[in-house]
XYZ file of C-alpha atoms in Angstrom:
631
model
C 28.101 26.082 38.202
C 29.410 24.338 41.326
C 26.206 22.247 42.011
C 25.459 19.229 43.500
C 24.968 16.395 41.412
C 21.088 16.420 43.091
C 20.559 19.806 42.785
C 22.023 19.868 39.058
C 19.695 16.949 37.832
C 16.769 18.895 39.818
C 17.838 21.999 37.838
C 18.439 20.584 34.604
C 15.211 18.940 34.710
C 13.452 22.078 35.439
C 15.206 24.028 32.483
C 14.351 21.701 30.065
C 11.233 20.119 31.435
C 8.474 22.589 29.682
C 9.961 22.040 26.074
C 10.015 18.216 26.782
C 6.079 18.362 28.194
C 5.157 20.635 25.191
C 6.875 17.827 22.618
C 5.807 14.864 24.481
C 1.850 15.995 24.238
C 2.024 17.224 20.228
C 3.422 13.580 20.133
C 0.441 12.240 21.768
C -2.068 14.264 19.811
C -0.705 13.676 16.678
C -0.827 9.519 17.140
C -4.231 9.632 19.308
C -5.925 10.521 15.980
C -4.185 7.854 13.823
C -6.148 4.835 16.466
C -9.460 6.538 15.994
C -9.631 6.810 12.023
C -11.864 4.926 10.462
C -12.363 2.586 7.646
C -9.324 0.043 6.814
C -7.119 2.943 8.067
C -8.162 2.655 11.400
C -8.315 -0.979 11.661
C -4.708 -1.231 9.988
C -3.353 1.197 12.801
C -5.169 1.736 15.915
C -3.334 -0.444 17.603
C -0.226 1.214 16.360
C -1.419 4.896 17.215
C -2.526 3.804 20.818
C 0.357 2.216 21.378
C 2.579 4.750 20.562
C 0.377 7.347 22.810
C 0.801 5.355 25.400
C 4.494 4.612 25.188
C 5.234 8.407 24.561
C 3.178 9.565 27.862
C 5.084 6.642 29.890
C 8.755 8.265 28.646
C 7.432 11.443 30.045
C 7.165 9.849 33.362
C 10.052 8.397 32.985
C 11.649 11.446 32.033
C 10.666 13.533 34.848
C 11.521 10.594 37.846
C 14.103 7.648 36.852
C 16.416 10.031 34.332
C 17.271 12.741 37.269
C 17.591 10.063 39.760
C 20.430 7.967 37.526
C 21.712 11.042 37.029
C 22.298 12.236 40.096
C 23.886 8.870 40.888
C 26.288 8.343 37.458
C 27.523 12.236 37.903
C 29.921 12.812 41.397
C 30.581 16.112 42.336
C 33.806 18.100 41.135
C 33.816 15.864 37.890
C 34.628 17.583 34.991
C 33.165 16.048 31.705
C 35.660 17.905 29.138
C 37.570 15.314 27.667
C 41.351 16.652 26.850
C 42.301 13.789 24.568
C 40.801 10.856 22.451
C 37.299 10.227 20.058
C 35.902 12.323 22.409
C 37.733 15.224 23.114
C 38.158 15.587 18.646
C 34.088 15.848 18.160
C 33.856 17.848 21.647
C 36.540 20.289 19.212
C 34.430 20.148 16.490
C 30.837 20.402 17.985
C 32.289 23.918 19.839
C 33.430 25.040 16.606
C 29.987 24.087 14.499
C 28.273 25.696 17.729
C 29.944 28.644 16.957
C 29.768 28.882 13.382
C 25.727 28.453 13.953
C 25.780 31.158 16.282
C 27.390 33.532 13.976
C 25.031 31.949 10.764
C 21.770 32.863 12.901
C 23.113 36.492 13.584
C 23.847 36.619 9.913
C 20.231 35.152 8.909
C 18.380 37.473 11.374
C 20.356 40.567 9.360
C 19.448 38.683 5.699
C 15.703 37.795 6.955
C 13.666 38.476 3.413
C 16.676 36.295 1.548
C 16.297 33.805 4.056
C 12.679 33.450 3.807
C 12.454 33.638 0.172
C 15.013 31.105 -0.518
C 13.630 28.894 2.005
C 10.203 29.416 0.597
C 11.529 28.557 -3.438
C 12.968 25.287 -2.362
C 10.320 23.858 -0.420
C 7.609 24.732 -3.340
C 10.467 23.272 -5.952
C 10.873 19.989 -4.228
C 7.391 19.319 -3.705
C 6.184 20.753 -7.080
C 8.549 18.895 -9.151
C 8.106 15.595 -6.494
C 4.400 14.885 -5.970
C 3.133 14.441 -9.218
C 6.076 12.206 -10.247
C 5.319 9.565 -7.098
C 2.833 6.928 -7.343
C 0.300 5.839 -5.165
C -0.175 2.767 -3.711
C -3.004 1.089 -0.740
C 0.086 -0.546 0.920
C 3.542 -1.133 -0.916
C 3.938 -4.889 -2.030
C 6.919 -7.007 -0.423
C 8.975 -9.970 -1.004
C 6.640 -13.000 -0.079
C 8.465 -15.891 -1.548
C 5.701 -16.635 -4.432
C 5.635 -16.420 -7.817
C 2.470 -17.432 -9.834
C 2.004 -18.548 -13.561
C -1.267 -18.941 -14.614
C -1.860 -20.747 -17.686
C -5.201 -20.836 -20.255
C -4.697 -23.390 -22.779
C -7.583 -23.217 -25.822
C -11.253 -22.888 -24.486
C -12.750 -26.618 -24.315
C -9.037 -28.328 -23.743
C -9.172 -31.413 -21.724
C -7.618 -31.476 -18.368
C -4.673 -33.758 -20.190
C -3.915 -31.188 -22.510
C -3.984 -28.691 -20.012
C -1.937 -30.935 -17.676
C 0.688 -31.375 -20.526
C 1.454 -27.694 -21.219
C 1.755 -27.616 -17.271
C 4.237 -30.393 -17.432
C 5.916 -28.381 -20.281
C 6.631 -25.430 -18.372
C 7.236 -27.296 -14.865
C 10.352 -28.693 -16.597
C 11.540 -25.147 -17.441
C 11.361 -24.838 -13.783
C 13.627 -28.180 -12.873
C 17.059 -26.302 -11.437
C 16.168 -23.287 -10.357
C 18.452 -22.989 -6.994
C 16.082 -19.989 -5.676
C 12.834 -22.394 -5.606
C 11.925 -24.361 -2.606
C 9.119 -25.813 -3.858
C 6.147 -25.898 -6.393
C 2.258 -26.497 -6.412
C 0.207 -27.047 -9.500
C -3.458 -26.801 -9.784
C -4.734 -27.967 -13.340
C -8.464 -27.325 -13.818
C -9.025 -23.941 -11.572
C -6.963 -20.516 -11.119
C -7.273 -19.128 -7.454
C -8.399 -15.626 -7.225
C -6.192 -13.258 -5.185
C -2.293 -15.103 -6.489
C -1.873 -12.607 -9.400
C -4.835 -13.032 -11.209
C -8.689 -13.050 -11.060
C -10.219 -16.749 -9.769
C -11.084 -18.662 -13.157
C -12.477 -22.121 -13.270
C -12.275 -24.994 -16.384
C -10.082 -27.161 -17.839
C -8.425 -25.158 -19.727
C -7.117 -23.141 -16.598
C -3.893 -24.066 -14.758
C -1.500 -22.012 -11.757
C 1.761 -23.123 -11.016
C 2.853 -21.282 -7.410
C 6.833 -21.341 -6.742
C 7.503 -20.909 -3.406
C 10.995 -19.568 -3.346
C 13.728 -19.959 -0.536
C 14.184 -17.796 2.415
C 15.755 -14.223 0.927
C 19.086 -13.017 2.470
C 19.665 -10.257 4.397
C 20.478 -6.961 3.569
C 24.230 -7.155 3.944
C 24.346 -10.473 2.141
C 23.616 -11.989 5.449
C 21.481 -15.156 6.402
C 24.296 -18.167 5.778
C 23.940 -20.627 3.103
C 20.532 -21.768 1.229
C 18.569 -18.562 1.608
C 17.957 -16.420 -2.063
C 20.265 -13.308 -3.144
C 17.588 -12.581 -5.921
C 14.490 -10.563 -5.358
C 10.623 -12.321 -6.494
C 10.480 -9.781 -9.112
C 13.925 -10.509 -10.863
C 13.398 -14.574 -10.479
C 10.079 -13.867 -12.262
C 11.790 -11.576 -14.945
C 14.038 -14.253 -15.339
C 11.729 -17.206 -16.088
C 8.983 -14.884 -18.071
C 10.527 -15.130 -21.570
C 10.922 -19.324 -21.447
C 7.678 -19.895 -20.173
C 5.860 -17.220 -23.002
C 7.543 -19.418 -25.356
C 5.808 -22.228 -24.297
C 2.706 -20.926 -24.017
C 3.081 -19.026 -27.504
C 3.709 -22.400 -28.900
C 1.120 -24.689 -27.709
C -1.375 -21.441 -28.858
C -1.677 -21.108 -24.637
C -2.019 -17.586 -22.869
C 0.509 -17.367 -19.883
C 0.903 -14.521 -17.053
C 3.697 -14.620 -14.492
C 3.781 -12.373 -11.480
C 5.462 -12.087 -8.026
C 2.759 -12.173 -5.592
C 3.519 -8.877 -3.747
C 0.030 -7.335 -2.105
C -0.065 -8.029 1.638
C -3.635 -7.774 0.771
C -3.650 -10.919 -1.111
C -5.423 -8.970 -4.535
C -4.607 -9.761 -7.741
C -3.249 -7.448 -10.487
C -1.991 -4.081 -9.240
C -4.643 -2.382 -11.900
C -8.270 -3.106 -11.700
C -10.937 -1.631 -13.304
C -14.589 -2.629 -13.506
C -17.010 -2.519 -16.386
C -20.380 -2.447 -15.764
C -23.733 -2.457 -17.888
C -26.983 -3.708 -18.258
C -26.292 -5.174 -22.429
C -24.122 -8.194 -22.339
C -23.149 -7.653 -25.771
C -22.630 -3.973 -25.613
C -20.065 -4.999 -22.473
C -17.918 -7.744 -24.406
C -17.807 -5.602 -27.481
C -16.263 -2.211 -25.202
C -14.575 -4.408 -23.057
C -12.541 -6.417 -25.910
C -11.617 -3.120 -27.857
C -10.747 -1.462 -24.206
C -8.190 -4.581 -23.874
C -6.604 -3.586 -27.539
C -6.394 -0.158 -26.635
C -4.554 -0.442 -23.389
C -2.085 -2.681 -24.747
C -0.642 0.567 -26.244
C -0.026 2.176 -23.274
C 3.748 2.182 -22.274
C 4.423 0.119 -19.079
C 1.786 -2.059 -19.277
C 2.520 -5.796 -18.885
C -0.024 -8.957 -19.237
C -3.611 -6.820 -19.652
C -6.705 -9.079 -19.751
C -10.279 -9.016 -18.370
C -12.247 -11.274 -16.855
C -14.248 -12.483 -20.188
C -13.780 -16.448 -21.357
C -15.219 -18.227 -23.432
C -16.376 -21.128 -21.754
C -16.423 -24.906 -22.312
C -18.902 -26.102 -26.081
C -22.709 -27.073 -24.817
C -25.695 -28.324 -26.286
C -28.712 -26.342 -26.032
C -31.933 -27.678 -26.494
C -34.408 -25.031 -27.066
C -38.106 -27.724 -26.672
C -40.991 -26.353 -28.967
C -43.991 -25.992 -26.557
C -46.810 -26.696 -29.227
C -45.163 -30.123 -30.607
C -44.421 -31.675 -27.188
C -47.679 -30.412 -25.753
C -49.305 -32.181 -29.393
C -47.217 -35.244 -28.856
C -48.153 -35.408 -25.043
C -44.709 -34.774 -24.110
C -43.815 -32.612 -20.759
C -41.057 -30.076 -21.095
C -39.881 -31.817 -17.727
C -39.220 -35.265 -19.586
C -37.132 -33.926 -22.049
C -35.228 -31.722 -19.066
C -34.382 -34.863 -17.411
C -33.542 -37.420 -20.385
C -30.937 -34.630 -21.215
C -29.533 -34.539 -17.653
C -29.563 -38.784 -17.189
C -28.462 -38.890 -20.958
C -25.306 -36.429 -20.220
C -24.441 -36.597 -16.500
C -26.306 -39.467 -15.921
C -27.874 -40.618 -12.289
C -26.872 -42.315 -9.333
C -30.098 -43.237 -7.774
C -29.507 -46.898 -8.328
C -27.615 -49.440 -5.808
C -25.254 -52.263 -5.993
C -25.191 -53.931 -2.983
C -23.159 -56.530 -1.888
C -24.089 -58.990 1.034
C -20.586 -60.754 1.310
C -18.824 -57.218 1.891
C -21.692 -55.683 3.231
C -21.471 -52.607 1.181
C -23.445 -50.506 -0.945
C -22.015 -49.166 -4.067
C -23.269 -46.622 -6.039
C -24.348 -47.369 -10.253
C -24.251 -44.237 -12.275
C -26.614 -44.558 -15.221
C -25.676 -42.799 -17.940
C -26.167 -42.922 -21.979
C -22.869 -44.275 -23.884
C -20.340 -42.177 -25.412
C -20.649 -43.208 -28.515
C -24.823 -42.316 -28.114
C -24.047 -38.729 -27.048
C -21.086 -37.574 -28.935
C -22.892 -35.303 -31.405
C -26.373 -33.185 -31.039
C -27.368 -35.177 -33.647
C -26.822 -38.416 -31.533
C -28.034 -36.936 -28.443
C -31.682 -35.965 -30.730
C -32.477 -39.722 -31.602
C -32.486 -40.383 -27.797
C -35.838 -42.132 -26.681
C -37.876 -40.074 -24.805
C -41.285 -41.993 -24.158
C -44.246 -43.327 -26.561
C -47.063 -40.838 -27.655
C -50.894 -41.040 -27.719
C -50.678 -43.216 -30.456
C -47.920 -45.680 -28.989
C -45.678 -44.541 -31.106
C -41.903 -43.513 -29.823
C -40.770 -39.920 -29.654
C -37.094 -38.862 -29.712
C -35.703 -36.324 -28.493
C -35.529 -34.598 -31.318
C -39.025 -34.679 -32.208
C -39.648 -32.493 -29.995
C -36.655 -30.180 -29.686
C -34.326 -28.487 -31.671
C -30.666 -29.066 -30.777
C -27.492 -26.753 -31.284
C -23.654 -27.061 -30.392
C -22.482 -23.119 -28.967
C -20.267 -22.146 -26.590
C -21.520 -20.845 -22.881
C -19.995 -18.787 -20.452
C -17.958 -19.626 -17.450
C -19.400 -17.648 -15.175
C -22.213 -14.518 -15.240
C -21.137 -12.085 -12.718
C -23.738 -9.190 -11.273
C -23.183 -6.254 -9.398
C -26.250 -4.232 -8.185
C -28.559 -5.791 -11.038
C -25.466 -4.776 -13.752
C -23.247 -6.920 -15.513
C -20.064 -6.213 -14.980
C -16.425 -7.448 -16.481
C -12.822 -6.695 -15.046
C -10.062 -5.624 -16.647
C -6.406 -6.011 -14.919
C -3.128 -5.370 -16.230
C 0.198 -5.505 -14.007
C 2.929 -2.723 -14.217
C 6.692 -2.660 -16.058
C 8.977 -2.158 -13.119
C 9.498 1.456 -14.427
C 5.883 2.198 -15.497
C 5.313 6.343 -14.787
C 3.126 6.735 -11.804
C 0.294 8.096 -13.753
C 0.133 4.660 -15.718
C -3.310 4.033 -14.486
C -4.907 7.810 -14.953
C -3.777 6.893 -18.667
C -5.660 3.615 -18.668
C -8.595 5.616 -17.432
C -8.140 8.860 -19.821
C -8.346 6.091 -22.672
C -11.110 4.328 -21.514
C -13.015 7.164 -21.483
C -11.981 8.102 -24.918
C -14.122 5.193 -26.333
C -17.375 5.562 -26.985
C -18.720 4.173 -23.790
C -22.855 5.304 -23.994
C -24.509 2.589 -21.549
C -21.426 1.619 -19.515
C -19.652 2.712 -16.359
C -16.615 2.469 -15.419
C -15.116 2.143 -12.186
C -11.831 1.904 -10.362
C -11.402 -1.036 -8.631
C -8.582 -2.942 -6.798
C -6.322 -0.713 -4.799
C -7.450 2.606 -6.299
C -10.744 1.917 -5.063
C -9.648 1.410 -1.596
C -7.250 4.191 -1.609
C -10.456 6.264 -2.867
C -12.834 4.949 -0.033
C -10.161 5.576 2.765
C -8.835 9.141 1.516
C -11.502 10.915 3.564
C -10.463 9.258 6.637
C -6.728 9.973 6.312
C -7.336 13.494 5.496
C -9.325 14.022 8.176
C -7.050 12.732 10.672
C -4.131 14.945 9.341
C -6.595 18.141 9.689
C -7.368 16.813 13.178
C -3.696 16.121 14.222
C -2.360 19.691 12.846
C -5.569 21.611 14.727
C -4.665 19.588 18.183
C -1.045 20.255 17.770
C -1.534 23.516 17.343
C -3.928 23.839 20.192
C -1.512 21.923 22.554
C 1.370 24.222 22.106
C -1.209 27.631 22.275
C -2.203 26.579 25.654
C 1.323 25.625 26.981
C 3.291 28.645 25.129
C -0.144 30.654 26.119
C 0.193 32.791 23.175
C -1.760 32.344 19.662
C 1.048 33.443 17.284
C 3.994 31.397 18.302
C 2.516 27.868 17.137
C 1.947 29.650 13.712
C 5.396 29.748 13.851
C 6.489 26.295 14.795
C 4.047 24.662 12.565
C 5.541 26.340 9.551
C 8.121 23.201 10.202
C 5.678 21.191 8.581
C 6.091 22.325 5.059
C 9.639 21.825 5.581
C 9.474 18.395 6.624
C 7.025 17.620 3.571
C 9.524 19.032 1.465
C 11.870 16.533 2.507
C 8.972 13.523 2.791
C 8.454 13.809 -0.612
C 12.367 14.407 -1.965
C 13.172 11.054 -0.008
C 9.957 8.998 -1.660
C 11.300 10.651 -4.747
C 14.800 9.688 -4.514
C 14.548 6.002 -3.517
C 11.655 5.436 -6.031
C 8.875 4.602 -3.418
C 5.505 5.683 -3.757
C 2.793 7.600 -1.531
C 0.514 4.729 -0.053
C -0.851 4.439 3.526
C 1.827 3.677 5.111
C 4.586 6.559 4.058
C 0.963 8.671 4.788
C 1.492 7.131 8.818
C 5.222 8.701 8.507
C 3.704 11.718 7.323
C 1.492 12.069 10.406
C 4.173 10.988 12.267
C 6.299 13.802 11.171
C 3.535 16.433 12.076
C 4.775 15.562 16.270
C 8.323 15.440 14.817
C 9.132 18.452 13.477
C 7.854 20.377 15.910
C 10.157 19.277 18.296
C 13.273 21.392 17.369
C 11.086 24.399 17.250
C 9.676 23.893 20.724
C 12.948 23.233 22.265
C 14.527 26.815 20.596
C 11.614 29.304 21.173
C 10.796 27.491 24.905
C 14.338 29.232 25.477
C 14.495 32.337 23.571
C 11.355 33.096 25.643
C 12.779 31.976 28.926
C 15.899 34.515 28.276
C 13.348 37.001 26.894
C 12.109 37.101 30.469
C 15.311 37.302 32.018
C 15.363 40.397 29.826
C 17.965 39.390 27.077
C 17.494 40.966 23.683
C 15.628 38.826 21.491
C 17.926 38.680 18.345
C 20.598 38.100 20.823
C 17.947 35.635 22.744
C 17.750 33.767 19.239
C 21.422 32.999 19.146
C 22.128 32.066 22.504
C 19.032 29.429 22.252
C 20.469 28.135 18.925
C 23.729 27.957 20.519
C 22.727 26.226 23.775
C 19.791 23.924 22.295
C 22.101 22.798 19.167
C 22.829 19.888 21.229
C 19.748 18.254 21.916
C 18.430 19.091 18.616
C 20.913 17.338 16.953
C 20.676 14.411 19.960
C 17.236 13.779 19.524
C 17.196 14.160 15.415
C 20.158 11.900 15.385
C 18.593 9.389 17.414
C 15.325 8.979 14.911
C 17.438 8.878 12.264
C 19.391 6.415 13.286
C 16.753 4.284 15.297
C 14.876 4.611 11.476
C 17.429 3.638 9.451
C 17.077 -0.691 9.801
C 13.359 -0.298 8.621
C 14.590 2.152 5.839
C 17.042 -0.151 4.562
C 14.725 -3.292 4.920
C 16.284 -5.256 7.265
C 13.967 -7.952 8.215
C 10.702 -10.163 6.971
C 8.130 -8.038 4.995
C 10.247 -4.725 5.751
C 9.245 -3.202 2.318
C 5.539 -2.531 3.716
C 7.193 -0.475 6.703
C 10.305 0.843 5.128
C 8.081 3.901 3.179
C 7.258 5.003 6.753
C 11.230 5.396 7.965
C 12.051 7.102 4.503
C 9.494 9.670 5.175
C 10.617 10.602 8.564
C 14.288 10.648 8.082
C 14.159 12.712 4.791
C 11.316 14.960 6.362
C 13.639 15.206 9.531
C 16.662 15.794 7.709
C 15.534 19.002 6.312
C 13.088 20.607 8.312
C 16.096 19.863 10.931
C 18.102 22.146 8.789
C 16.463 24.676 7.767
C 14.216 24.884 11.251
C 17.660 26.179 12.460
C 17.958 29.132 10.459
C 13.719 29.622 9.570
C 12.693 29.133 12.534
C 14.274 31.917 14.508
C 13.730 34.347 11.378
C 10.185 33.592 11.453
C 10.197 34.241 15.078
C 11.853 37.621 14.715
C 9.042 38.771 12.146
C 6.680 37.481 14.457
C 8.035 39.309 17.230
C 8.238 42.275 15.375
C 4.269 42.151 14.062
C 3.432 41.833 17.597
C 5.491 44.944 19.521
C 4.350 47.211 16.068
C 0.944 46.276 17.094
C 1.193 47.207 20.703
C 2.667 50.375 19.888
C -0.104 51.260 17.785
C -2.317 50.360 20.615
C -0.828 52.067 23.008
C -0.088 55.424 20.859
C -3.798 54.877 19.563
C -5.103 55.032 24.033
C -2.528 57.751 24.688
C -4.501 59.952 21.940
């Protein structure tokens, strides 16, 4: 137009600067939401939501200052910037020719509006129909940690050396396998939270492999770092070491430790009730039902049977007769079995104290029957009691542990998931469950689906809050009611294509693709605000509106595709999880490139039919008005 290079950076500022205000705020009231939800939500991303806020209203600033200036400077006056030859002058050709074609498609799709609509309309309630139910759900999606865990239960009452020797057993399976760094065994204890629930005896053993560093993406990361993934190294080693344990009459579980969380299984379900025996009856058949279930792998629950005990149970009436206390016989047991350390050895020339455990020989307390001739003490008469004269001794078996939850018993059952388990495994484990007779106990999802249950409510409400500030953002900048109706019915769009992408690259919906959701609700907006901001601004200058629509397509195509681009590309390294623990944020980038991708696309053509209907609703209705005062 023959400006200045100050007065066109002024100018081009202005032209665009009320589309890039209106995009910059729905960006900031979409992510102000996401650092004030509460629960786990909130403390997993407030940081992240106020951050972004912040950054976004700083690029405005930007925006409006340091971008005209450098552009006044970089541009000199009289400098045309159409190439005539190279890269750029062949897509300068071919943008001016997709410019016009979209040009001509919007005239076309303003003449074909009810198709257009309809269509549109079809495929976005196909995609997500046939989509959402088939997607799992997840708290937050696992990731590559390097650690693999085999836990190991030998038969209840094994001595630590057997248990140690089945653990040597399988440790030599492990000898030569290039992907493991190193290895930790724990014989005597499994730790809660490393792909099981925390178990303690001696007939418990974990074996953690932690494996090398894993290559990058593109194969790169030099030499020593891991090709394989955790879950195919543990696929690989599974059948060898179930051999082993199948053999030595052993139970053995092997799992790639995955939950950022640190949890165990990926399926937890608790069992509570107030009969102990009416809870290890349902609980036991509950494990031989699930087994059924297709893509389950490794169910259990959080029964043992613990380590054999003698019980003395002393008859009140015969000690009390014999002029025995209850406590005596208490503590002969406890001295007899574990014996007592009160005494001292001490040693002048050293000058040390050791300590002398007193304790009744092996040989004296192998058997109940041994343990019941113990001495306990002389009677009224002076004549010496045993034990056993007093008490009647069994061999049984006790429990490892009795666990409580608000006055209930309660067990847990886990089970992990075949790599290509449906996503409504777990509502199956439930459904059958509940199919047992189950009068007198509860049951309860636990784990992740408990979480996910306690922090719906929160995400929910900060997607209603985002969409309600969005749309009150653009209503007071566009200062009409109708026309962010019309931009936000982007957002289905975008879903559409959230959902296809999840779909597509076999990722479920957990918290995380639910922050790229949100993040999409200030994304998709943006193409909208940037076509209608100048179909209205050549509405005023009193262009035609159909004819509005197409020179705003034409002339905004640019930016559009600039901006959309950009995402997409800036996206695409976390999508294609480049980088330590990128499978927890690569759900995120799927979500906003697929949900950009086609709300881009068909924004382009929806969009300005949509606004055209609008339009149209809105002069009918002032004609009626006005023909209705006339009369």
């Amino acid at each position: 137009k023959g400006e200045t290079p100050k007065e066109a950076a002024i100018n081009g500022r202005a032209e665009i600067g009320f589309a890039d205000l209106t995009t910059t705020l729905v960006d900031v009231v979409v992510f102000v939401p996401i650092g004030f939800m509460g629960g786990i939500v909130g403390g997993f991303f407030k940081e992240f939501g106020l951050t972004i806020a912040t950054a976004t209203l700083l690029s405005l600033v930007v925006s409006f200052s340091l971008t005209p200036m450098l552009a006044s400077r970089l541009y000199r006056q009289g400098e045309t910037l159409v190439a005539t030859k190279g890269v750029y002058f062949l897509f300068e050709r071919f943008y001016r020719r997709l410019e016009t074609g979209y040009s001509r498609l919007i005239g076309w799709a303003l003449g074909h509006r009810a198709g257009v609509l309809l269509s549109s309309l079809i495929l976005v309630v196909c995609v997500i129909g046939f989509t959402a139910p088939r997607l799992g759900t997840d708290f937050i999606p696992g990731s590559d940690q390097g650690l693999i865990a085999i836990n190991l239960e030998t038969v209840p009452g094994s001595s630590l050396l057997k248990t140690d020797a089945v653990t040597r057993e399988i440790e030599a399976t492990l000898n030569g396998i290039p992907d493991v760094q190193a290895r930790v065994a724990d014989i005597g204890e499994i730790v809660g939270g490393f792909g099981s629930l925390p178990h303690q005896g001696s007939q418990f053993a974990q074996i953690n492999l932690f494996l090398r560093e894993k290559r990058g993406v593109l194969g790169l990361g030099g030499s020593g770092k891991r090709s394989r993934t955790d879950l195919a190294i543990a696929d690989s080693i599974r059948e060898k070491i179930m051999a082993i344990a199948q053999k030595q009459g052993a139970r053995a579980t092997v799992a790639a430790v995955r939950s950022v969380q640190g949890v165990g299984a990926p399926v937890e379900i608790q069992l509570r009730s107030s009969d102990s025996n009416l809870l290890a009856n349902y609980a036991t058949e509950a494990l031989s039902k699930i087994k059924a279930i297709p893509g389950i792998r490794d169910p259990d629950i959080s029964l043992r049977v613990g380590k054999p005990e003698v019980r003395a149970q002393v008859d009140i009436a015969r000690a009390a007769l014999l002029g025995v206390p209850s406590a005596v016989a208490g503590s002969l047991i406890r001295l007899s079995l574990t014996g007592n350390t009160d005494s001292i050895f001490h040693e002048p020339e050293k000058g040390s104290d050791l300590p002398l455990r007193v304790i009744a020989r092996p040989e004296d307390r192998a058997t109940p029957a041994q343990i019941a001739d113990l001495y306990l003490m002389t009677d009224k008469s002076g004549s010496p009691v045993s034990l056993g004269d007093v008490a009647t001794l069994t061999q049984a078996v006790g429990q490892n542990s009795i666990e409580r939850i608000v006055g209930m018993r309660y067990l847990t059952l886990t089970a992990y998931l075949e790599p290509n388990a449906p996503p409504d495994t777990q509502d199956k484990i439930l459904a059958s469950l509940k199919a047992l007779p189950h009068e007198g106990i509860t049951i309860y999802p636990a784990g992740d689906a408990e979480i996910i249950g306690e922090n719906i409510p929160y995400f929910v409400s900060a997607l209603g809050m985002a969409v309600l500030l969005v749309y009150f953002v653009m209503a007071a900048l566009f200062n009409r009611l109708g026309v962010p109706f019309v931009i936000l019915f982007a957002l289905p769009m975008a879903l559409a294509g959230a959902f296809g992408a999840l779909y597509l690259t076999k990722e479920s919906l957990s918290l995380v693709s639910g922050i790229g959701m949100l993040m999409l609700i200030g994304l998709m907006g943006r193409n909208a605000i940037l076509l209608l901001d100048y179909t209205n601004t050549l509405q005023t200058q009193g262009m035609a509106r159909n004819e509005a629509l197409k020179r705003a397509g034409a002339t905004r195509l640019r930016p559009i595709l600039m901006t959309t681009t950009a995402t997409i590309v800036g996206m695409l390294p976390v999508a294609l999880r480049i980088g330590e623990a990128s499978e927890v944020r690569a759900p995120m980038a799927i979500v906003v490139i697929g949900g950009l991708l086609v709300s881009t696309v068909l924004t382009l053509f929806v969009i300005p039919v949509l606004f055209s209907v609008y339009d149209d609703l809105v002069q009918n209705l002032r004609r009626r008005k006005n023909s209705t005062g006339n009369s």
